[in-house]
Amino acid sequence: MKTADIQKIAVIGAGDMGHGIAEIALLAGYKVSLRDIRSDIVEQGVKRLTESLEKLLKKEKISKEQYDRITKDLLYSTVDLEEAVKESDLVIEAAPEILDLKKEIFSDTDRLCPKETILATNTSTMSITEISLATKRPDKVLGLHFFNPVVLMKLVEVIKGDHTSEETMETTYNFCVRTGKIPVRVEKDIPGFIVNRVQAPSGALLGAIVDHGIAEPEEIDALFRKLGKPMGPFELNDFTGLDISFDARNYFAQAISPDLAPFKLMKAKVEAGEYGKKTGRGFYDWSKGRPEIDLSKATEKVDPKDILAVQINEATKLIEWGVATVEDIDKAIVNGTGNKKGPMEEAQQFDPEDLVSRLERLSREFNKKIFEPTGMIREGKYINGQD
Ligand SMILES: NC(=O)c1ccc[n+]([C@@H]2O[C@H](COP(=O)([O-])OP(=O)(O)OC[C@H]3O[C@@H](n4cnc5c(N)ncnc54)[C@H](O)[C@@H]3O)[C@@H](O)[C@H]2O)c1
């Protein structure tokens, strides 16, 4: 399958991600079948998609003709999997993060769609290789990891499973370019891919800082806000849901290192049913809306360079393992998180010896092997241009 052969897309799951993925494909002129398990859910997905298109129309980002063409000719919604996939060239699955469910969808889709069709999963955590083995075409299966909200976030991680062919990678990468996204190749199927992987150790460090009583969540959030972030890490956790972050950390603890397990305060919050915004309380009280962060509380006990150091360290692991290039790691972080610079560009501001001793100190102080400096950091490679 070549990119020019892709005409029809099927999106499986019409939730937060699925309706957004359908929308960007429609905006690029593709025909899309959107499938969910119940007609009321699929209708809700279509409603969200249409409302988003209406906003674009109001802002004159699309024309009335384009709006009419998308809603009348290009978009098709259904609860029937066979109907959705039978003529599709690319299927993008965005169903819940449950491995057996994804395997079942891939096995059924494999049976029901043309033999050339490319099958992609939007999984945030699962092994692409394992999902691909539920089909008879593992060479045509890959990961397409979009970011939320799909319409606004430019990055797509294009992930190669152990059996994914180069043609599948290239065709799908170019499809992403055609939809106006910024794709980044992830050459190996590792837990967390690029963005979530590079950020996992800094999440663990911030949690350990709280558990050690060094700073409170609000003091850390105030620091991040003062540094120009729209939201601090704990408020962001509350916003997206502590239950989701808790599951992701448990997954990383099992798949990467126990050092990444949920920190004590987060575990206590989740056990108490305090998931953040959605339950009205998490690290903050959300009952009266977004919490006011008192910027005067910004901690001086946390060095922002420590947070960067553990991300840079993790990024060098991906380079050492051949998962992604230096440029692609920075491109992924900038476009997937909104940070102004990626970790490898940030690395240039560090003195190589300072970076090594900083990581050794953090590893010792918080008893986390994951912070130990990599060979690349110890050798000073990529730091201060020493490539
Ligand atoms: N939400 C995020 O921020 C985000 C970001 C990147 C990736 N992801 C990944 O995207 C996927 C979907 O996440 P989401 O946030 O859109 O979830 P969601 O719960 O909003 O949507 C999932 C949808 O899939 C539907 N569904 C369940 N079984 C199905 C089936 N057999 N066939 C078709 N549809 C089915 C559900 O009814 C639901 O509407 C997950 O794998 C998630 O890890 C989520």
Coordinates of C-alpha atoms and ligand atoms in Angstrom, one line a residue:
M1 CA 0.0 0.0 0.0
K2 CA 1.3 3.4 -1.0
T3 CA 0.2 6.7 0.5
A4 CA -1.6 7.7 -2.7
D5 CA -3.6 4.4 -2.5
I6 CA -5.1 5.5 0.8
Q7 CA -8.6 6.8 0.2
K8 CA -10.8 5.4 2.9
I9 CA -10.1 5.3 6.6
A10 CA -12.0 3.4 9.3
V11 CA -11.7 4.7 12.9
I12 CA -12.6 2.1 15.6
G13 CA -13.9 3.8 18.7
A14 CA -15.6 7.2 18.7
G15 CA -14.5 8.5 22.1
D16 CA -12.0 11.3 23.0
M17 CA -9.4 10.2 20.6
G18 CA -11.4 8.4 17.9
H19 CA -13.7 11.4 17.1
G20 CA -10.6 13.6 16.8
I21 CA -8.7 11.2 14.6
A22 CA -11.7 10.9 12.3
E23 CA -12.0 14.7 12.2
I24 CA -8.4 15.3 11.1
A25 CA -8.7 12.6 8.4
L26 CA -11.9 14.2 7.1
L27 CA -10.3 17.7 7.1
A28 CA -7.6 16.2 4.9
G29 CA -10.3 15.1 2.4
Y30 CA -10.4 11.3 3.3
K31 CA -13.6 9.3 3.5
V32 CA -14.0 8.1 7.1
S33 CA -16.2 5.4 8.7
L34 CA -16.4 5.9 12.4
R35 CA -17.4 2.9 14.4
D36 CA -18.4 2.4 18.0
I37 CA -20.3 -0.4 19.8
R38 CA -23.6 1.4 20.4
S39 CA -25.5 3.9 18.2
D40 CA -25.9 6.5 21.0
I41 CA -22.1 6.4 21.5
V42 CA -21.3 6.7 17.9
E43 CA -23.8 9.5 17.5
Q44 CA -22.2 11.3 20.5
G45 CA -18.8 11.0 18.7
V46 CA -20.3 12.4 15.5
K47 CA -21.9 15.3 17.5
R48 CA -18.5 16.2 19.1
L49 CA -16.8 16.0 15.7
T50 CA -19.5 18.2 14.1
E51 CA -19.3 20.8 16.9
S52 CA -15.6 21.0 16.4
L53 CA -16.1 21.5 12.6
E54 CA -18.6 24.2 13.4
K55 CA -16.1 26.1 15.4
L56 CA -13.6 25.9 12.5
L57 CA -16.3 27.2 10.2
K58 CA -17.1 30.1 12.5
K59 CA -13.4 31.0 12.7
E60 CA -13.3 30.7 8.8
K61 CA -10.7 28.0 9.0
I62 CA -12.9 25.9 6.7
S63 CA -15.4 26.9 4.1
K64 CA -19.2 26.1 4.1
E65 CA -18.6 23.8 1.1
Q66 CA -15.9 21.9 3.0
Y67 CA -18.2 21.6 6.0
D68 CA -21.0 20.3 3.9
R69 CA -18.8 17.9 2.0
I70 CA -17.4 16.4 5.2
T71 CA -20.7 16.0 7.0
K72 CA -22.7 14.9 3.9
D73 CA -20.3 12.9 1.7
L74 CA -17.1 12.0 3.6
L75 CA -18.3 10.9 7.0
Y76 CA -20.1 7.7 7.6
S77 CA -20.9 6.3 11.1
T78 CA -21.9 2.8 12.0
V79 CA -22.0 0.2 14.8
D80 CA -21.1 -2.6 12.3
L81 CA -17.4 -3.4 12.2
E82 CA -17.6 -5.2 8.9
E83 CA -19.3 -2.3 7.3
A84 CA -16.7 0.1 8.7
V85 CA -13.6 -1.7 7.6
K86 CA -14.6 -3.8 4.5
E87 CA -13.4 -1.2 2.0
S88 CA -10.9 0.7 4.1
D89 CA -7.3 1.2 3.2
L90 CA -6.2 2.2 6.7
V91 CA -7.9 1.3 10.0
I92 CA -7.1 3.3 13.1
E93 CA -8.1 1.7 16.4
A94 CA -8.9 4.0 19.3
A95 CA -10.8 1.7 21.6
P96 CA -10.2 1.4 25.4
E97 CA -6.7 0.5 26.7
I98 CA -7.5 -3.2 27.3
L99 CA -5.2 -5.6 25.6
D100 CA -7.7 -8.5 25.0
L101 CA -10.2 -6.0 23.6
K102 CA -7.6 -4.6 21.2
K103 CA -6.5 -8.1 20.1
E104 CA -10.1 -9.1 19.4
I105 CA -10.7 -5.9 17.3
F106 CA -7.5 -6.6 15.4
S107 CA -8.3 -10.2 14.8
D108 CA -11.9 -9.4 13.6
T109 CA -10.7 -6.5 11.5
D110 CA -8.0 -8.6 9.9
R111 CA -10.7 -11.1 8.8
L112 CA -13.1 -8.5 7.5
C113 CA -11.0 -6.0 5.6
P114 CA -9.0 -6.2 2.4
K115 CA -5.7 -8.0 2.7
E116 CA -3.6 -4.9 1.8
T117 CA -5.2 -2.7 4.4
I118 CA -2.9 -1.2 7.1
L119 CA -4.0 -1.6 10.7
A120 CA -2.9 1.0 13.2
T121 CA -3.4 1.2 17.0
N122 CA -3.5 4.4 19.0
T123 CA -2.5 2.6 22.2
S124 CA -0.6 4.7 24.7
T125 CA 1.2 1.8 26.4
M126 CA 0.7 -1.6 24.8
S127 CA 3.1 -3.6 22.7
I128 CA 2.5 -3.1 19.0
T129 CA 4.1 -6.4 18.3
E130 CA 1.8 -8.3 20.6
I131 CA -1.3 -6.6 19.1
S132 CA 0.1 -7.4 15.6
L133 CA 0.3 -11.1 16.3
A134 CA -3.5 -11.2 16.7
T135 CA -3.6 -10.8 12.9
K136 CA -2.3 -12.7 9.9
R137 CA -0.6 -9.5 8.6
P138 CA 1.8 -8.3 11.4
D139 CA 3.9 -6.6 8.6
K140 CA 1.0 -4.2 8.0
V141 CA 0.4 -3.4 11.7
L142 CA 1.9 -0.4 13.5
G143 CA 1.3 2.1 16.2
L144 CA -0.1 5.6 15.5
H145 CA 0.0 7.4 18.7
F146 CA -1.9 10.7 18.5
F147 CA -2.0 13.2 21.3
N148 CA -5.0 14.8 23.0
P149 CA -6.8 16.9 21.8
V150 CA -6.1 15.4 18.4
V151 CA -7.2 18.4 16.4
L152 CA -4.7 20.7 18.2
M153 CA -1.7 18.5 19.0
K154 CA 0.6 18.2 16.1
L155 CA 2.6 15.1 17.1
V156 CA 2.0 11.6 16.0
E157 CA 4.4 8.8 17.1
V158 CA 4.6 6.3 14.2
I159 CA 5.7 3.1 16.0
K160 CA 7.4 0.1 14.4
G161 CA 6.5 -3.3 15.8
D162 CA 9.0 -6.2 15.5
H163 CA 7.3 -7.3 12.3
T164 CA 6.2 -3.9 10.7
S165 CA 7.5 -3.5 7.2
E166 CA 9.3 -0.4 6.0
E167 CA 6.6 0.2 3.4
T168 CA 3.9 0.2 6.2
M169 CA 6.0 2.7 8.2
E170 CA 6.6 5.0 5.2
T171 CA 3.1 4.9 3.8
T172 CA 1.6 5.7 7.2
Y173 CA 4.2 8.4 8.0
N174 CA 3.3 10.2 4.8
F175 CA -0.4 9.8 5.5
C176 CA 0.2 11.7 8.8
V177 CA 2.0 14.4 6.9
R178 CA -1.0 14.7 4.5
T179 CA -3.3 15.3 7.5
G180 CA -1.1 18.2 8.6
K181 CA 0.4 16.4 11.5
I182 CA 4.1 16.1 12.5
P183 CA 4.9 12.4 12.6
V184 CA 8.0 11.1 14.3
R185 CA 9.4 7.6 13.7
V186 CA 9.8 5.3 16.7
E187 CA 12.0 2.5 15.4
K188 CA 11.5 0.1 18.3
D189 CA 8.4 -1.0 20.2
I190 CA 9.4 0.1 23.7
P191 CA 7.1 0.9 26.7
G192 CA 6.1 4.6 26.6
F193 CA 7.5 5.2 23.1
I194 CA 9.2 8.6 23.1
V195 CA 7.1 11.3 24.9
N196 CA 5.7 9.3 27.8
R197 CA 9.0 7.5 28.2
V198 CA 11.2 10.6 28.4
Q199 CA 8.7 12.1 30.9
A200 CA 8.3 9.0 33.1
P201 CA 11.4 9.6 35.3
S202 CA 10.7 13.3 35.9
G203 CA 7.2 12.2 37.1
A204 CA 8.8 9.8 39.4
L205 CA 11.3 12.4 40.7
L206 CA 8.5 14.9 41.4
G207 CA 6.5 12.3 43.3
A208 CA 9.6 11.3 45.3
I209 CA 10.2 15.0 46.2
V210 CA 6.7 15.2 47.6
D211 CA 6.9 11.8 49.4
H212 CA 10.2 12.9 51.0
G213 CA 8.5 16.1 52.3
I214 CA 10.9 18.3 50.4
A215 CA 8.0 20.3 48.7
E216 CA 4.2 20.2 48.5
P217 CA 2.4 19.8 45.2
E218 CA 1.3 23.4 45.3
E219 CA 4.8 24.7 45.9
I220 CA 6.1 22.7 42.9
D221 CA 3.2 23.8 40.7
A222 CA 3.8 27.4 41.7
L223 CA 7.4 27.0 40.6
F224 CA 6.4 25.5 37.2
R225 CA 3.9 28.3 36.7
K226 CA 6.6 30.9 37.5
L227 CA 8.8 29.2 34.9
G228 CA 6.1 29.9 32.3
K229 CA 4.2 26.6 32.2
P230 CA 0.4 27.0 31.7
M231 CA -0.2 24.3 34.4
G232 CA 2.1 22.7 37.0
P233 CA 2.5 18.9 36.9
F234 CA 0.2 18.1 39.9
E235 CA -2.6 20.3 38.7
L236 CA -2.2 18.7 35.3
N237 CA -2.5 15.3 36.9
D238 CA -5.7 16.4 38.6
F239 CA -7.0 17.7 35.3
T240 CA -6.4 14.5 33.3
G241 CA -7.4 12.2 36.2
L242 CA -5.2 10.6 38.9
D243 CA -6.7 7.2 38.1
I244 CA -5.3 7.4 34.6
S245 CA -1.9 8.5 35.8
F246 CA -1.9 5.8 38.5
D247 CA -2.6 3.1 36.0
A248 CA 0.1 4.4 33.6
R249 CA 2.7 4.5 36.5
N250 CA 1.8 1.0 37.5
Y251 CA 2.2 -0.2 34.0
F252 CA 5.6 1.5 33.7
A253 CA 6.6 0.0 37.1
Q254 CA 6.0 -3.4 35.7
A255 CA 7.2 -2.8 32.1
I256 CA 10.3 -0.6 32.8
S257 CA 11.3 -0.3 36.4
P258 CA 9.7 -0.4 39.9
D259 CA 11.3 3.0 40.4
L260 CA 8.4 4.4 38.3
A261 CA 5.6 3.1 40.6
P262 CA 3.0 5.6 41.8
F263 CA 4.2 7.7 44.7
K264 CA 2.7 7.4 48.2
L265 CA 0.5 10.5 48.1
M266 CA -0.9 9.6 44.7
K267 CA -1.7 6.1 45.8
A268 CA -3.5 7.5 48.9
K269 CA -5.5 9.9 46.8
V270 CA -6.6 7.1 44.3
E271 CA -7.5 4.8 47.2
A272 CA -9.6 7.5 48.7
G273 CA -11.5 7.9 45.3
E274 CA -10.0 11.4 44.9
Y275 CA -9.2 11.4 41.1
G276 CA -8.9 15.2 40.6
K277 CA -11.2 17.4 38.6
K278 CA -13.6 14.6 37.7
T279 CA -14.4 13.8 41.4
G280 CA -14.1 17.4 42.6
R281 CA -10.9 16.7 44.7
G282 CA -7.4 15.4 44.0
F283 CA -4.2 17.2 45.0
Y284 CA -6.5 20.2 44.9
D285 CA -10.1 21.1 45.6
W286 CA -11.9 21.5 42.3
S287 CA -15.4 21.9 43.7
K288 CA -15.4 25.6 42.8
G289 CA -13.6 25.2 39.5
R290 CA -9.9 25.4 38.6
P291 CA -7.8 25.8 41.7
E292 CA -6.0 29.1 42.4
I293 CA -2.2 28.4 42.7
D294 CA -0.5 30.8 45.0
L295 CA 2.6 31.7 43.0
S296 CA 4.3 33.2 46.1
K297 CA 4.6 29.6 47.4
A298 CA 7.0 28.6 44.6
T299 CA 9.6 26.3 46.2
E300 CA 13.3 27.1 46.2
K301 CA 14.1 23.5 47.3
V302 CA 13.5 22.0 43.8
D303 CA 16.1 22.7 41.1
P304 CA 14.3 22.7 37.7
K305 CA 17.6 21.5 36.2
D306 CA 17.2 18.2 38.1
I307 CA 13.9 17.6 36.4
L308 CA 15.5 18.2 33.0
A309 CA 18.5 16.0 33.9
V310 CA 16.5 12.9 34.4
Q311 CA 14.6 13.5 31.1
I312 CA 17.9 14.0 29.2
N313 CA 19.2 10.8 30.8
E314 CA 16.1 8.9 29.6
A315 CA 16.4 10.4 26.2
T316 CA 19.9 9.2 25.8
K317 CA 18.7 5.6 26.5
L318 CA 16.4 5.9 23.5
I319 CA 19.3 7.1 21.4
E320 CA 21.6 4.3 22.6
W321 CA 18.9 1.7 21.8
G322 CA 18.3 3.1 18.4
V323 CA 14.6 3.9 19.2
A324 CA 14.8 7.5 17.8
T325 CA 17.3 10.1 16.6
V326 CA 18.4 13.1 18.6
E327 CA 16.4 15.4 16.3
D328 CA 13.3 13.2 16.5
I329 CA 13.3 13.0 20.3
D330 CA 13.4 16.8 20.5
K331 CA 10.7 17.1 17.8
A332 CA 8.5 14.7 19.6
I333 CA 8.8 16.5 23.0
V334 CA 8.3 19.9 21.5
N335 CA 5.2 18.9 19.5
G336 CA 3.7 16.4 22.0
T337 CA 4.1 18.5 25.2
G338 CA 4.2 22.2 24.2
N339 CA 7.7 22.6 25.8
K340 CA 9.8 25.1 23.9
K341 CA 12.8 22.9 23.6
G342 CA 13.5 19.2 23.6
P343 CA 15.7 17.4 26.1
M344 CA 18.7 17.1 23.8
E345 CA 18.7 20.8 23.0
E346 CA 18.3 21.5 26.8
A347 CA 21.3 19.2 27.4
Q348 CA 23.5 21.8 25.8
Q349 CA 23.1 24.2 28.8
F350 CA 24.7 21.5 31.1
D351 CA 28.3 21.1 32.0
P352 CA 28.9 17.4 31.3
E353 CA 30.4 16.8 34.7
D354 CA 27.6 18.6 36.5
L355 CA 25.1 16.4 34.6
V356 CA 26.8 13.2 35.7
S357 CA 27.1 14.2 39.4
R358 CA 23.6 15.6 39.5
L359 CA 22.2 12.2 38.2
E360 CA 24.4 10.2 40.6
R361 CA 23.2 12.4 43.5
L362 CA 19.5 12.0 42.5
S363 CA 19.9 8.3 42.1
R364 CA 21.5 8.0 45.6
E365 CA 19.2 10.5 47.4
F366 CA 15.9 8.9 46.1
N367 CA 17.2 5.4 45.8
K368 CA 16.3 5.1 42.1
K369 CA 18.5 3.2 39.7
I370 CA 16.6 4.7 36.8
F371 CA 18.3 8.1 37.4
E372 CA 21.8 6.6 37.1
P373 CA 23.7 8.3 34.2
T374 CA 23.9 6.4 31.0
G375 CA 27.1 5.6 29.1
M376 CA 26.4 8.4 26.7
I377 CA 26.0 11.0 29.6
R378 CA 29.1 9.7 31.3
E379 CA 31.1 10.1 28.1
G380 CA 29.7 13.6 27.6
K381 CA 28.3 12.7 24.2
Y382 CA 25.8 15.2 22.7
I383 CA 26.6 17.6 25.6
N384 CA 28.0 21.0 24.6
G385 CA 28.2 19.7 21.0
Q386 CA 30.6 16.8 21.9
D387 CA 28.9 14.5 19.4
Ligands
LIG1 N1 -7.3 10.2 26.0 C1 -6.0 10.4 25.8 O1 -5.4 11.4 26.3 C2 -5.2 9.5 24.9 C3 -4.0 9.9 24.3 C4 -3.3 9.1 23.5 C5 -3.8 7.8 23.3 N2 -4.9 7.3 23.9 C6 -5.3 5.9 23.7 O2 -6.4 6.0 22.8 C7 -7.3 4.9 23.0 C8 -8.7 5.4 23.2 O3 -8.7 6.3 24.3 P1 -9.9 7.4 24.5 O4 -9.3 8.4 25.5 O5 -10.4 7.9 23.2 O6 -11.0 6.5 25.2 P2 -12.5 6.7 25.3 O7 -13.0 5.9 26.4 O8 -12.9 8.2 25.3 O9 -13.1 6.1 23.9 C9 -13.0 4.7 23.6 C10 -14.2 4.4 22.8 O10 -14.1 3.1 22.3 C11 -15.4 2.5 22.3 N3 -15.3 1.0 22.2 C12 -15.2 0.1 23.2 N4 -15.2 -1.2 22.6 C13 -15.2 -1.0 21.3 C14 -15.1 -1.9 20.2 N5 -15.0 -3.2 20.3 N6 -15.2 -1.4 19.0 C15 -15.3 0.0 18.8 N7 -15.3 0.9 19.8 C16 -15.3 0.4 21.0 C17 -16.0 3.0 23.6 O11 -17.4 2.8 23.6 C18 -15.6 4.4 23.6 O12 -16.5 5.3 22.9 C19 -6.7 4.1 24.2 O13 -5.9 3.1 23.7 C20 -5.9 5.2 24.9 O14 -4.8 4.6 25.6 C21 -5.6 8.1 24.7

